[in-house]
Amino acid sequence: MSGEGDTPVLDVVDPARLTGADDVVAVLRAAGTVGRWRNPDLWDALATSIIRQVIRAGQARKLYRAFCRAHGEAVTTSSGPAWLFPTPEAVLALPDDEFTTLGMAFKRRPLKAAAEAVLEFGAKWAELDPAVLRDEVQGVPRIGPWTAGATVADLTNDYSLYPYADLAVRTWANRMSTGRTWPETEPEFARRWARLAGKDLSAWTLLTLAWGVRHANTTGAVAI
């Protein structure tokens, strides 16, 4: 939150080593290697997931950046100025109407609840196993399984902990040229996705989300 925390870790996922159903694996291999930086900040990861709740990724990015620019600390990078997400203390100090002004009125309560929780439990949470952390943060009001899973995946790049049957994964799985018909409901999709991916569940999920971003950027499709 100060710009002086731990150096982020880059994880590289090579689909050449991917196992599982051949039709899906072939699409992911053709898309190539994916690198993703882990988010080194628990508060930022949790706040980002809260902002992403319910809305599309593009809109979430706009809200996140505007909120950072309005109330976050400015830092200098090799690519120019950037703004960190406001600290928990800063979020708690904001008047309610400031959230409304920034289009974040419906994020105010969960962000403030999360800020209070991070200030109280953040040091403890940072020491927890990722799967345990995913359960712990759901004790915060308005933090459900999706937000908790997305937060932990952002921190660790373990996408077996991500809510891998969410709309984004289901959408991109259906748009891949596999000829496969996927279940429409989340529970049924989750069971089949996990069974087909096997031990590579994390890689399958991360690579599919990355495939979706590339697809959206090259075709004009709406990213989720």
mmCIF file of C-alpha atoms in Angstrom:
data_model
loop_
_atom_site.group_PDB
_atom_site.id
_atom_site.type_symbol
_atom_site.label_atom_id
_atom_site.label_comp_id
_atom_site.label_asym_id
_atom_site.label_seq_id
_atom_site.Cartn_x
_atom_site.Cartn_y
_atom_site.Cartn_z
ATOM 1 C CA MET A 1 0.000 0.000 0.000
ATOM 2 C CA SER A 2 3.042 2.225 0.254
ATOM 3 C CA GLY A 3 4.664 1.159 -2.995
ATOM 4 C CA GLU A 4 7.545 -0.332 -1.010
ATOM 5 C CA GLY A 5 6.232 -3.814 -0.235
ATOM 6 C CA ASP A 6 7.473 -7.176 -1.347
ATOM 7 C CA THR A 7 8.595 -7.540 -4.946
ATOM 8 C CA PRO A 8 5.799 -9.209 -6.953
ATOM 9 C CA VAL A 9 6.324 -12.777 -8.124
ATOM 10 C CA LEU A 10 5.873 -13.633 -11.810
ATOM 11 C CA ASP A 11 4.428 -17.079 -12.486
ATOM 12 C CA VAL A 12 4.761 -18.452 -16.003
ATOM 13 C CA VAL A 13 2.331 -21.116 -17.167
ATOM 14 C CA ASP A 14 3.493 -23.133 -20.176
ATOM 15 C CA PRO A 15 0.584 -24.936 -21.871
ATOM 16 C CA ALA A 16 3.018 -27.290 -23.594
ATOM 17 C CA ARG A 17 2.998 -29.279 -20.343
ATOM 18 C CA LEU A 18 -0.766 -29.197 -19.979
ATOM 19 C CA THR A 19 -2.725 -32.420 -19.457
ATOM 20 C CA GLY A 20 -6.427 -33.168 -19.627
ATOM 21 C CA ALA A 21 -9.037 -33.270 -22.388
ATOM 22 C CA ASP A 22 -7.253 -32.997 -25.737
ATOM 23 C CA ASP A 23 -9.717 -30.610 -27.398
ATOM 24 C CA VAL A 24 -9.407 -27.931 -24.710
ATOM 25 C CA VAL A 25 -5.693 -28.485 -24.270
ATOM 26 C CA ALA A 26 -5.121 -27.955 -28.004
ATOM 27 C CA VAL A 27 -6.770 -24.518 -27.904
ATOM 28 C CA LEU A 28 -4.831 -23.449 -24.829
ATOM 29 C CA ARG A 29 -1.539 -24.701 -26.254
ATOM 30 C CA ALA A 30 -2.116 -22.768 -29.465
ATOM 31 C CA ALA A 31 -2.563 -19.568 -27.446
ATOM 32 C CA GLY A 32 0.918 -19.904 -25.975
ATOM 33 C CA THR A 33 2.610 -19.258 -22.661
ATOM 34 C CA VAL A 34 1.055 -16.918 -20.107
ATOM 35 C CA GLY A 35 2.843 -14.964 -17.394
ATOM 36 C CA ARG A 36 0.966 -13.427 -14.485
ATOM 37 C CA TRP A 37 2.231 -11.321 -11.591
ATOM 38 C CA ARG A 38 0.952 -12.263 -8.158
ATOM 39 C CA ASN A 39 -0.635 -9.418 -6.267
ATOM 40 C CA PRO A 40 1.678 -8.892 -3.262
ATOM 41 C CA ASP A 41 -0.891 -6.928 -1.221
ATOM 42 C CA LEU A 42 -3.762 -8.667 0.555
ATOM 43 C CA TRP A 43 -5.772 -5.460 0.971
ATOM 44 C CA ASP A 44 -5.450 -4.545 -2.701
ATOM 45 C CA ALA A 45 -6.406 -8.067 -3.781
ATOM 46 C CA LEU A 46 -9.476 -8.093 -1.545
ATOM 47 C CA ALA A 47 -10.563 -4.595 -2.555
ATOM 48 C CA THR A 48 -10.077 -5.411 -6.241
ATOM 49 C CA SER A 49 -12.279 -8.492 -5.920
ATOM 50 C CA ILE A 50 -14.964 -6.446 -4.164
ATOM 51 C CA ILE A 51 -14.973 -3.917 -7.003
ATOM 52 C CA ARG A 52 -15.219 -6.770 -9.507
ATOM 53 C CA GLN A 53 -18.336 -8.188 -7.822
ATOM 54 C CA VAL A 54 -21.286 -8.484 -10.208
ATOM 55 C CA ILE A 55 -19.990 -6.003 -12.820
ATOM 56 C CA ARG A 56 -17.975 -6.574 -15.976
ATOM 57 C CA ALA A 57 -14.199 -6.486 -15.901
ATOM 58 C CA GLY A 58 -13.906 -3.362 -18.050
ATOM 59 C CA GLN A 59 -16.214 -1.353 -15.806
ATOM 60 C CA ALA A 60 -14.436 -2.676 -12.705
ATOM 61 C CA ARG A 61 -11.076 -1.492 -14.073
ATOM 62 C CA LYS A 62 -12.472 2.005 -14.690
ATOM 63 C CA LEU A 63 -13.878 2.254 -11.169
ATOM 64 C CA TYR A 64 -10.690 0.906 -9.612
ATOM 65 C CA ARG A 65 -8.442 3.353 -11.470
ATOM 66 C CA ALA A 66 -10.671 6.346 -10.775
ATOM 67 C CA PHE A 67 -10.805 5.479 -7.070
ATOM 68 C CA CYS A 68 -7.019 5.079 -6.940
ATOM 69 C CA ARG A 69 -6.416 8.371 -8.713
ATOM 70 C CA ALA A 70 -8.812 10.239 -6.451
ATOM 71 C CA HIS A 71 -7.637 8.883 -3.117
ATOM 72 C CA GLY A 72 -4.553 6.695 -3.555
ATOM 73 C CA GLU A 73 -0.868 7.478 -3.186
ATOM 74 C CA ALA A 74 0.887 8.555 -6.395
ATOM 75 C CA VAL A 75 4.011 6.596 -7.317
ATOM 76 C CA THR A 76 6.514 6.974 -10.127
ATOM 77 C CA THR A 77 7.103 4.002 -12.414
ATOM 78 C CA SER A 78 9.211 3.414 -15.523
ATOM 79 C CA SER A 79 5.999 3.825 -17.527
ATOM 80 C CA GLY A 80 5.008 7.072 -15.850
ATOM 81 C CA PRO A 81 2.886 7.999 -12.828
ATOM 82 C CA ALA A 82 0.531 5.495 -11.218
ATOM 83 C CA TRP A 83 -1.722 5.495 -8.171
ATOM 84 C CA LEU A 84 -1.975 2.844 -5.464
ATOM 85 C CA PHE A 85 -5.299 1.723 -4.085
ATOM 86 C CA PRO A 86 -6.266 3.864 -1.062
ATOM 87 C CA THR A 87 -5.205 2.425 2.278
ATOM 88 C CA PRO A 88 -7.807 0.870 4.589
ATOM 89 C CA GLU A 89 -7.537 3.945 6.791
ATOM 90 C CA ALA A 90 -8.202 6.225 3.828
ATOM 91 C CA VAL A 91 -11.235 4.212 2.751
ATOM 92 C CA LEU A 92 -12.701 4.297 6.255
ATOM 93 C CA ALA A 93 -12.204 8.067 6.439
ATOM 94 C CA LEU A 94 -14.057 8.806 3.202
ATOM 95 C CA PRO A 95 -17.540 10.341 3.499
ATOM 96 C CA ASP A 96 -20.344 8.327 1.983
ATOM 97 C CA ASP A 97 -21.060 10.878 -0.741
ATOM 98 C CA GLU A 98 -17.525 10.512 -2.114
ATOM 99 C CA PHE A 99 -18.280 6.888 -3.029
ATOM 100 C CA THR A 100 -21.410 8.087 -4.801
ATOM 101 C CA THR A 101 -19.472 10.756 -6.704
ATOM 102 C CA LEU A 102 -17.054 8.116 -8.005
ATOM 103 C CA GLY A 103 -19.810 5.683 -8.986
ATOM 104 C CA MET A 104 -18.903 3.412 -6.082
ATOM 105 C CA ALA A 105 -21.954 3.794 -3.846
ATOM 106 C CA PHE A 106 -22.795 0.089 -4.060
ATOM 107 C CA LYS A 107 -19.199 -0.795 -3.122
ATOM 108 C CA ARG A 108 -19.030 1.440 -0.046
ATOM 109 C CA ARG A 109 -20.269 -0.994 2.595
ATOM 110 C CA PRO A 110 -18.229 -4.036 1.517
ATOM 111 C CA LEU A 111 -15.078 -1.935 1.075
ATOM 112 C CA LYS A 112 -15.434 -0.353 4.503
ATOM 113 C CA ALA A 113 -16.179 -3.715 6.119
ATOM 114 C CA ALA A 114 -13.134 -5.210 4.399
ATOM 115 C CA ALA A 115 -10.961 -2.260 5.461
ATOM 116 C CA GLU A 116 -11.944 -2.757 9.099
ATOM 117 C CA ALA A 117 -11.272 -6.493 8.854
ATOM 118 C CA VAL A 118 -7.861 -6.060 7.235
ATOM 119 C CA LEU A 119 -6.782 -3.613 9.918
ATOM 120 C CA GLU A 120 -7.846 -6.083 12.597
ATOM 121 C CA PHE A 121 -6.901 -9.417 11.052
ATOM 122 C CA GLY A 122 -4.550 -8.615 8.152
ATOM 123 C CA ALA A 123 -1.356 -9.710 9.912
ATOM 124 C CA LYS A 124 -2.958 -13.023 10.885
ATOM 125 C CA TRP A 125 -4.441 -13.570 7.445
ATOM 126 C CA ALA A 126 -1.073 -13.040 5.756
ATOM 127 C CA GLU A 127 0.253 -16.135 7.532
ATOM 128 C CA LEU A 128 -2.603 -18.463 6.599
ATOM 129 C CA ASP A 129 -2.597 -21.248 4.038
ATOM 130 C CA PRO A 130 -4.386 -19.948 0.921
ATOM 131 C CA ALA A 131 -7.297 -22.392 1.220
ATOM 132 C CA VAL A 132 -7.780 -21.394 4.871
ATOM 133 C CA LEU A 133 -7.554 -17.714 3.958
ATOM 134 C CA ARG A 134 -10.307 -18.203 1.403
ATOM 135 C CA ASP A 135 -12.573 -19.429 4.207
ATOM 136 C CA GLU A 136 -11.479 -16.784 6.710
ATOM 137 C CA VAL A 137 -12.232 -13.734 4.582
ATOM 138 C CA GLN A 138 -15.790 -14.938 4.084
ATOM 139 C CA GLY A 139 -16.393 -13.886 7.674
ATOM 140 C CA VAL A 140 -16.384 -10.285 6.435
ATOM 141 C CA PRO A 141 -19.875 -8.961 5.621
ATOM 142 C CA ARG A 142 -20.653 -9.100 1.890
ATOM 143 C CA ILE A 143 -17.617 -11.260 1.125
ATOM 144 C CA GLY A 144 -18.870 -14.495 -0.400
ATOM 145 C CA PRO A 145 -17.199 -17.482 -2.053
ATOM 146 C CA TRP A 146 -16.607 -15.724 -5.383
ATOM 147 C CA THR A 147 -14.870 -12.700 -3.853
ATOM 148 C CA ALA A 148 -12.836 -14.850 -1.473
ATOM 149 C CA GLY A 149 -11.703 -17.216 -4.218
ATOM 150 C CA ALA A 150 -10.814 -14.408 -6.618
ATOM 151 C CA THR A 151 -8.821 -12.685 -3.871
ATOM 152 C CA VAL A 152 -6.744 -15.740 -3.003
ATOM 153 C CA ALA A 153 -6.132 -16.576 -6.670
ATOM 154 C CA ASP A 154 -4.902 -13.009 -7.234
ATOM 155 C CA LEU A 155 -2.479 -13.369 -4.310
ATOM 156 C CA THR A 156 -1.149 -16.830 -5.176
ATOM 157 C CA ASN A 157 -1.876 -17.511 -8.861
ATOM 158 C CA ASP A 158 -3.377 -20.802 -7.699
ATOM 159 C CA TYR A 159 -6.460 -20.784 -9.879
ATOM 160 C CA SER A 160 -7.750 -24.045 -8.466
ATOM 161 C CA LEU A 161 -8.879 -21.733 -5.638
ATOM 162 C CA TYR A 162 -10.577 -19.341 -8.081
ATOM 163 C CA PRO A 163 -14.366 -19.732 -8.567
ATOM 164 C CA TYR A 164 -13.648 -21.627 -11.775
ATOM 165 C CA ALA A 165 -17.294 -22.092 -12.726
ATOM 166 C CA ASP A 166 -17.980 -18.355 -12.802
ATOM 167 C CA LEU A 167 -19.456 -16.574 -15.799
ATOM 168 C CA ALA A 168 -16.070 -15.606 -17.247
ATOM 169 C CA VAL A 169 -14.702 -19.154 -17.352
ATOM 170 C CA ARG A 170 -17.987 -20.564 -18.653
ATOM 171 C CA THR A 171 -18.207 -17.902 -21.354
ATOM 172 C CA TRP A 172 -14.700 -18.447 -22.701
ATOM 173 C CA ALA A 173 -14.976 -22.234 -22.488
ATOM 174 C CA ASN A 174 -18.067 -22.036 -24.692
ATOM 175 C CA ARG A 175 -16.329 -19.734 -27.194
ATOM 176 C CA MET A 176 -13.340 -21.996 -27.690
ATOM 177 C CA SER A 177 -13.365 -23.937 -30.951
ATOM 178 C CA THR A 178 -13.620 -27.366 -29.342
ATOM 179 C CA GLY A 179 -17.049 -28.475 -30.530
ATOM 180 C CA ARG A 180 -17.794 -29.332 -26.919
ATOM 181 C CA THR A 181 -21.096 -28.492 -25.204
ATOM 182 C CA TRP A 182 -20.655 -27.389 -21.622
ATOM 183 C CA PRO A 183 -23.208 -27.579 -18.802
ATOM 184 C CA GLU A 184 -25.132 -24.358 -18.271
ATOM 185 C CA THR A 185 -25.314 -24.390 -14.474
ATOM 186 C CA GLU A 186 -22.351 -23.514 -12.287
ATOM 187 C CA PRO A 187 -22.335 -26.721 -10.189
ATOM 188 C CA GLU A 188 -22.496 -28.991 -13.242
ATOM 189 C CA PHE A 189 -19.865 -26.954 -15.084
ATOM 190 C CA ALA A 190 -17.588 -26.983 -12.042
ATOM 191 C CA ARG A 191 -17.756 -30.757 -11.728
ATOM 192 C CA ARG A 192 -17.012 -31.355 -15.398
ATOM 193 C CA TRP A 193 -14.287 -28.687 -15.592
ATOM 194 C CA ALA A 194 -12.496 -30.099 -12.552
ATOM 195 C CA ARG A 195 -12.795 -33.671 -13.820
ATOM 196 C CA LEU A 196 -11.448 -32.864 -17.289
ATOM 197 C CA ALA A 197 -8.641 -30.636 -16.008
ATOM 198 C CA GLY A 198 -7.528 -33.050 -13.318
ATOM 199 C CA LYS A 199 -4.256 -32.070 -11.667
ATOM 200 C CA ASP A 200 -3.939 -29.072 -14.013
ATOM 201 C CA LEU A 201 -7.111 -27.361 -12.772
ATOM 202 C CA SER A 202 -5.243 -24.178 -11.842
ATOM 203 C CA ALA A 203 -3.454 -23.944 -15.192
ATOM 204 C CA TRP A 204 -6.611 -24.725 -17.171
ATOM 205 C CA THR A 205 -8.507 -21.949 -15.407
ATOM 206 C CA LEU A 206 -5.786 -19.304 -15.589
ATOM 207 C CA LEU A 207 -5.015 -20.051 -19.244
ATOM 208 C CA THR A 208 -8.710 -19.983 -20.162
ATOM 209 C CA LEU A 209 -9.173 -16.555 -18.578
ATOM 210 C CA ALA A 210 -6.051 -15.334 -20.395
ATOM 211 C CA TRP A 211 -7.385 -16.806 -23.655
ATOM 212 C CA GLY A 212 -10.598 -14.871 -23.076
ATOM 213 C CA VAL A 213 -8.769 -11.572 -22.604
ATOM 214 C CA ARG A 214 -6.816 -12.122 -25.831
ATOM 215 C CA HIS A 215 -9.986 -13.114 -27.663
ATOM 216 C CA ALA A 216 -11.774 -9.994 -26.471
ATOM 217 C CA ASN A 217 -8.858 -7.750 -27.426
ATOM 218 C CA THR A 218 -8.542 -9.182 -30.923
ATOM 219 C CA THR A 219 -12.211 -9.609 -31.814
ATOM 220 C CA GLY A 220 -13.879 -6.773 -29.951
ATOM 221 C CA ALA A 221 -15.829 -9.192 -27.770
ATOM 222 C CA VAL A 222 -16.787 -7.933 -24.329
ATOM 223 C CA ALA A 223 -14.360 -9.146 -21.673
ATOM 224 C CA ILE A 224 -15.952 -10.481 -18.506
#
